[in-house]
Short mmCIF file of C-alpha atoms and ligand atoms in Angstrom, two decimals:
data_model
loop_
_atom_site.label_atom_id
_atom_site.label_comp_id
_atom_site.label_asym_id
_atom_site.label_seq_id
_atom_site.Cartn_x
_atom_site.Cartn_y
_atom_site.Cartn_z
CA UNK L 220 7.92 45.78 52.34
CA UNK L 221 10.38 42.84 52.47
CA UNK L 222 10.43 39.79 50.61
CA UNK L 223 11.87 37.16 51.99
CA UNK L 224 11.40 33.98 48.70
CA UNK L 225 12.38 35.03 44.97
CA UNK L 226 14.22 33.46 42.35
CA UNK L 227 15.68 36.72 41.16
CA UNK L 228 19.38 35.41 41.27
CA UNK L 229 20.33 35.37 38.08
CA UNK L 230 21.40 32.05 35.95
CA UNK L 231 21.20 29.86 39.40
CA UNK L 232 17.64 27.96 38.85
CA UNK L 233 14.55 28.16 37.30
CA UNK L 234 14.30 31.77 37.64
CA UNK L 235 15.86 34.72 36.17
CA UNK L 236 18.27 33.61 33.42
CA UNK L 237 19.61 37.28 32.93
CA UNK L 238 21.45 39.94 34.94
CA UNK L 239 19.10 42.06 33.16
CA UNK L 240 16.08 40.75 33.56
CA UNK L 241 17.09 40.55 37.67
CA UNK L 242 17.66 44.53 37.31
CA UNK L 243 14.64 45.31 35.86
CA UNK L 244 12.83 42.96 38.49
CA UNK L 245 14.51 44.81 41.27
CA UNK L 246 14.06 47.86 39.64
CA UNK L 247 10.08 47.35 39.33
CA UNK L 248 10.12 45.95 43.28
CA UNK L 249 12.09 49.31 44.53
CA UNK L 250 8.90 51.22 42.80
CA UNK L 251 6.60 49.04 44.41
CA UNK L 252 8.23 49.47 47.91
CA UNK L 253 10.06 46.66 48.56
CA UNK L 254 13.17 47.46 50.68
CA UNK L 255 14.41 44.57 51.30
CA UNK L 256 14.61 41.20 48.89
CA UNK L 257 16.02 37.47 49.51
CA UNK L 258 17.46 36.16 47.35
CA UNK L 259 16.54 32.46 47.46
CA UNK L 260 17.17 29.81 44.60
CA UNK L 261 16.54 26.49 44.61
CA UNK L 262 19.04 24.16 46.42
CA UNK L 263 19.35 20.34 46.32
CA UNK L 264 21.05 18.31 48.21
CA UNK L 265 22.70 16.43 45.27
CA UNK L 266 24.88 19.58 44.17
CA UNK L 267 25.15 21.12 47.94
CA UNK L 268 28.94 21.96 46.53
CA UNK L 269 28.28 23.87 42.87
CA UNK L 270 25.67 25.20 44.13
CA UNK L 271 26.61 27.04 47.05
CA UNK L 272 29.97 28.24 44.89
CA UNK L 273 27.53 29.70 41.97
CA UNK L 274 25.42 31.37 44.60
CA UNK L 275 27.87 33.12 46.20
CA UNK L 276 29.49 34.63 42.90
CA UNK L 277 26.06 35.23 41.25
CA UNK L 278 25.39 37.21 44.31
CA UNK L 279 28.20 39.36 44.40
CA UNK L 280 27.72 39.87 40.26
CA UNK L 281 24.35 41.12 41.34
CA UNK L 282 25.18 43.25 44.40
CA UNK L 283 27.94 45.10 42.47
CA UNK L 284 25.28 45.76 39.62
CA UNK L 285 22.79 47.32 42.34
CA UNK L 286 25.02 49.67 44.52
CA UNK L 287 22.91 52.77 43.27
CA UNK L 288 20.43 51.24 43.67
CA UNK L 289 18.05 51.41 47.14
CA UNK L 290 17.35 48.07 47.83
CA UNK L 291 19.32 45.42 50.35
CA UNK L 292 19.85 42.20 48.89
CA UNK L 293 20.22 38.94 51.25
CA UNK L 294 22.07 35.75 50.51
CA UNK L 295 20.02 32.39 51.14
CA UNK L 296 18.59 29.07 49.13
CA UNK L 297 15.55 27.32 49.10
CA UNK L 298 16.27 24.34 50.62
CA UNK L 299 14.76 20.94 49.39
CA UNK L 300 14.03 18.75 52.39
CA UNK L 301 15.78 15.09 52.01
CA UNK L 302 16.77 13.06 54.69
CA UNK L 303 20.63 13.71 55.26
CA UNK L 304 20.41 17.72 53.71
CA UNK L 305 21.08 18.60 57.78
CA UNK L 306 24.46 16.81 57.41
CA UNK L 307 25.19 18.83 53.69
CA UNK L 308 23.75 22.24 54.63
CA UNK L 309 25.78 24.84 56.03
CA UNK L 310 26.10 28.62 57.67
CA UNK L 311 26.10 29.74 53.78
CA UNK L 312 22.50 28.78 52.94
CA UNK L 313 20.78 30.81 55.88
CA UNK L 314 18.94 34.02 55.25
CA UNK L 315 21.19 37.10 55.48
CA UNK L 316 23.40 36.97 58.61
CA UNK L 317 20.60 34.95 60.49
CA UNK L 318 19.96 31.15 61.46
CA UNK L 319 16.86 31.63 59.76
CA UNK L 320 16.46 28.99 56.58
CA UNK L 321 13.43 28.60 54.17
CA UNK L 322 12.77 25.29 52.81
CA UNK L 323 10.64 23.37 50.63
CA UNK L 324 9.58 19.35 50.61
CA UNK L 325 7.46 18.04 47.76
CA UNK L 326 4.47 18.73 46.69
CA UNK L 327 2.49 15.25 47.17
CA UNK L 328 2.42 12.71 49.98
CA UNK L 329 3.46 13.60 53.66
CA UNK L 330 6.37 11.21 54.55
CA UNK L 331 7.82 10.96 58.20
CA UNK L 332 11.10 11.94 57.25
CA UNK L 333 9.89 15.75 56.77
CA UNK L 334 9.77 15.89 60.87
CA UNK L 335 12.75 13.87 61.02
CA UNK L 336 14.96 15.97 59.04
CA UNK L 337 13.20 19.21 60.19
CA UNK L 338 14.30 18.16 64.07
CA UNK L 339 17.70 17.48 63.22
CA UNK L 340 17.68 20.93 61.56
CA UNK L 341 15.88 22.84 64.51
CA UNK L 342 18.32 20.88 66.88
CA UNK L 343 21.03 21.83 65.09
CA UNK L 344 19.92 25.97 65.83
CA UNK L 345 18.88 26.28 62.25
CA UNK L 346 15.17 28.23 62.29
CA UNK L 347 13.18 26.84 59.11
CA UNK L 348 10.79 28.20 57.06
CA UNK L 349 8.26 26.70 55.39
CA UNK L 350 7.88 27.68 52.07
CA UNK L 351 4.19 27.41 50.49
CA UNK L 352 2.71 25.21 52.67
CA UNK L 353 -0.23 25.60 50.76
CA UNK L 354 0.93 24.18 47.77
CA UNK L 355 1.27 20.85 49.59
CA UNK L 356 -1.76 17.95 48.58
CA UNK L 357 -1.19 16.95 52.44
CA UNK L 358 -1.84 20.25 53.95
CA UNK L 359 -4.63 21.09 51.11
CA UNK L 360 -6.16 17.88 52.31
CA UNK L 361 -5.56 18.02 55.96
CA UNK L 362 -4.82 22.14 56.66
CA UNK L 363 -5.08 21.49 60.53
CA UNK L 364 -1.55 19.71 59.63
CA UNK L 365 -0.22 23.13 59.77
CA UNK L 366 -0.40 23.56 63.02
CA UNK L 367 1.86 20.51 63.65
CA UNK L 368 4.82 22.13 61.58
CA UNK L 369 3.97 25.23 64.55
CA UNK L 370 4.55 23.00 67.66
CA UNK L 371 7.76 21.92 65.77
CA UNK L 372 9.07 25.20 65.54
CA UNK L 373 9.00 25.68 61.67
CA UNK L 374 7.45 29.46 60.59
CA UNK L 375 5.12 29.02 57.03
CA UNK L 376 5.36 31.08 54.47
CA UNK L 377 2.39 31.88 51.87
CA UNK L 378 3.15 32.61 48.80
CA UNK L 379 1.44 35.96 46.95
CA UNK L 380 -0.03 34.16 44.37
CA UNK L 381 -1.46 31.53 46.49
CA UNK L 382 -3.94 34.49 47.85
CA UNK L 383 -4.90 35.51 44.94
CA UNK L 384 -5.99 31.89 43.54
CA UNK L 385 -3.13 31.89 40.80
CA UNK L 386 -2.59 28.03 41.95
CA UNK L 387 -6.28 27.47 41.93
CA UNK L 388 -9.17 27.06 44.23
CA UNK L 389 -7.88 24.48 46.59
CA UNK L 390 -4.38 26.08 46.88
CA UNK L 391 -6.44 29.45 47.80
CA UNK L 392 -8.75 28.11 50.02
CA UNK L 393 -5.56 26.86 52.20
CA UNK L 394 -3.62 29.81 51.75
CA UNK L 395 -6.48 31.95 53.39
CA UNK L 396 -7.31 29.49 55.75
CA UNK L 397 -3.96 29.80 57.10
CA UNK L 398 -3.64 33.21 57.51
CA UNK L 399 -7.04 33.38 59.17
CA UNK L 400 -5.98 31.00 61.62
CA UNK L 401 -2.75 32.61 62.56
CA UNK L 402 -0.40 29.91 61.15
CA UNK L 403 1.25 32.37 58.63
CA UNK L 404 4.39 34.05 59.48
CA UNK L 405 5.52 35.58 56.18
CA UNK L 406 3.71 36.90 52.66
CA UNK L 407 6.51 36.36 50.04
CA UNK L 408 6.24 36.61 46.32
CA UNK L 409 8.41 33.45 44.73
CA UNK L 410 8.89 35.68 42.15
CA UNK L 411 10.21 33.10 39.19
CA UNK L 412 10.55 36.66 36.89
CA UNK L 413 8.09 35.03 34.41
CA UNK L 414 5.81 37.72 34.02
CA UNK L 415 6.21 41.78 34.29
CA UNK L 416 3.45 41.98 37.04
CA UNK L 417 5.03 42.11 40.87
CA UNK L 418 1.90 40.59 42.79
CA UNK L 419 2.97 40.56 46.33
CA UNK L 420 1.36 44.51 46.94
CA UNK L 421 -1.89 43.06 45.19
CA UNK L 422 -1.75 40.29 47.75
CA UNK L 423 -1.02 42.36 50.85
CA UNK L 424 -4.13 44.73 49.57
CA UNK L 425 -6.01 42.15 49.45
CA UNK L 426 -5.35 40.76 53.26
CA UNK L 427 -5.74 44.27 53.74
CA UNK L 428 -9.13 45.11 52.69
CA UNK L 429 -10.70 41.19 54.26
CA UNK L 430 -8.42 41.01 57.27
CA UNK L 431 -6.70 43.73 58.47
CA UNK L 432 -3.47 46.57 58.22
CA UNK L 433 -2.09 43.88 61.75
CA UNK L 434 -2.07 41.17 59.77
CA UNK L 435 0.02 42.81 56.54
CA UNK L 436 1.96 44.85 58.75
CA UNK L 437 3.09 41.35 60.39
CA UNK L 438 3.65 39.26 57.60
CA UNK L 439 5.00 41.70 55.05
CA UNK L 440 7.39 43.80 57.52
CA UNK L 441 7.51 43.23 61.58
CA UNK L 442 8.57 38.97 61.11
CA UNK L 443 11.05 39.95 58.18
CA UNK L 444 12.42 42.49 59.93
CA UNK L 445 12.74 40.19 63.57
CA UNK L 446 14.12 37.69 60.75
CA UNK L 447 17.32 39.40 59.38
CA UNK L 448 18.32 40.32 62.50
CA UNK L 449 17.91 36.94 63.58
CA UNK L 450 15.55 37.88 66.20
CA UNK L 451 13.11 34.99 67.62
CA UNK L 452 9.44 35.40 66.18
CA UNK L 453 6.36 33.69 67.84
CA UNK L 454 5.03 30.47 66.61
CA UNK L 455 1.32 31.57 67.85
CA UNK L 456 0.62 35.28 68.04
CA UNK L 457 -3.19 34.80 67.14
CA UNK L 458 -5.32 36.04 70.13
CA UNK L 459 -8.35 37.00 68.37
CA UNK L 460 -9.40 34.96 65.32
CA UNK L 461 -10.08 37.95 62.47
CA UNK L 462 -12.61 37.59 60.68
CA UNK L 463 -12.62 37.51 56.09
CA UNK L 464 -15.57 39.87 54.80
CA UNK L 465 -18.17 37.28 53.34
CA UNK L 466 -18.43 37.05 49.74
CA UNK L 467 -14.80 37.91 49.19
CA UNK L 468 -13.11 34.28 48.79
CA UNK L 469 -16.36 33.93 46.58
CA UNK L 470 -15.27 36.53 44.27
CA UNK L 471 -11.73 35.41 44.21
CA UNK L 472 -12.94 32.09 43.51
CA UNK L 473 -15.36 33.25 40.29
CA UNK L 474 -11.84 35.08 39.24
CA UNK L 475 -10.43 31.70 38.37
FE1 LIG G 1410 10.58 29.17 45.46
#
């Protein structure tokens, strides 16, 4: 299993604000499976220049405090779409040793400058990722949008706890949607180490048991893979539409 969207580096954002607590994260991901993590904080274009000096030397406090360990560790950001980030944005801030980048806009309206910035990005050979499209109020109110960000070549990347209705109904409804459609190209966990529980397995069983072991196999392994070694993935792979077992969105839905 590979993650490719956590905020596990330590003392960078919102996320982990201990080397510790980013070991014992790790530490419960390795048990869990996970061979691979990315190591993505959040990065804005107004401190392009701090930021990319604190990432590098949290990351190499971090790698030197996991050598024993059995886990690969990958160097990125999550970058924060604003018109002009193509111009700030460099070779330092892709995924691993790949073109690939994963990148966020906000969480409200749709504004035009998302495909503008996006095709200056693409143009310039970056490959973006989505992050939680579903998360967006103009893809949870228009989720055929998705498909847009396809023809555009952006991948999207649902997040764990979007499945599993921990951003509510709508969020879930979209997330699911999504993946049944073949517009997901990644499962990630944006683990923000606030709680003990790793969710992304949960969320893979869970595609498991109402879509299928393709599908997981896919998002969780086969595109992350094709990713860090920077290998092209396919924007539309669905041939058959799968199918969710009835009742089982229903149940997720009385969960909330
Ligand atoms: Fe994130």
């Amino acid at each position: 299993m590979i993650d490719i969207h956590t905020h596990i580096l330590h003392n960078c954002d919102d996320g982990s604000d201990s080397l510790e607590l980013s070991l014992k994260q790790i530490s419960n991901m390795i048990d869990k499976g996970v061979t691979d993590i990315v190591l993505t904080p959040h990065y804005m274009n107004s401190y392009v220049q701090t930021d990319a000096i604190i990432i590098d030397k949290q990351f190499k406090e971090l790698q030197n405090a996991t050598t024993d360990l059995n886990i690969n560790l990958h160097k990125a950001g999550e970058i924060f779409l604003t018109p002009g980030v193509d111009e700030k944005i460099s070779k330092n801030l892709c995924i691993g040793d790949s073109s690939y980048i994963l990148v966020e806009t906000n969480m409200g309206e749709f504004t035009p400058d998302i495909y503008e910035t996006l095709f200056l990005l693409v143009r310039k050979g970056y490959k973006p990722i989505l992050a939680h499209p579903e998360r967006y109020n103009y893809i949870m109110n228009d989720p055929e949008m998705a498909e847009d960000f396809l023809h555009r070549n952006v991948y999207l990347q649902i997040n764990a706890g979007s499945i599993l209705g921990l951003y509510g109904s709508k969020v879930a409804k979209t997330a699911w949607y999504l993946i049944n459609h073949g517009f997901a190209h990644f499962i990630a966990s944006d683990n923000h180490c606030k709680v003990d529980e790793y969710i992304l397995p949960v969320a893979l069983e869970a595609i498991r048991d109402n879509i299928d072991d393709y599908t997981v196999n896919l998002l969780s392994e086969v595109n992350p893979k094709k990713m860090l070694n920077n290998e092209k993935i396919k924007y539309f792979y669905l041939e058959k539409q799968p199918i969710v077992k009835s009742g089982f969105f229903k149940k997720i839905l009385n969960k909330l």
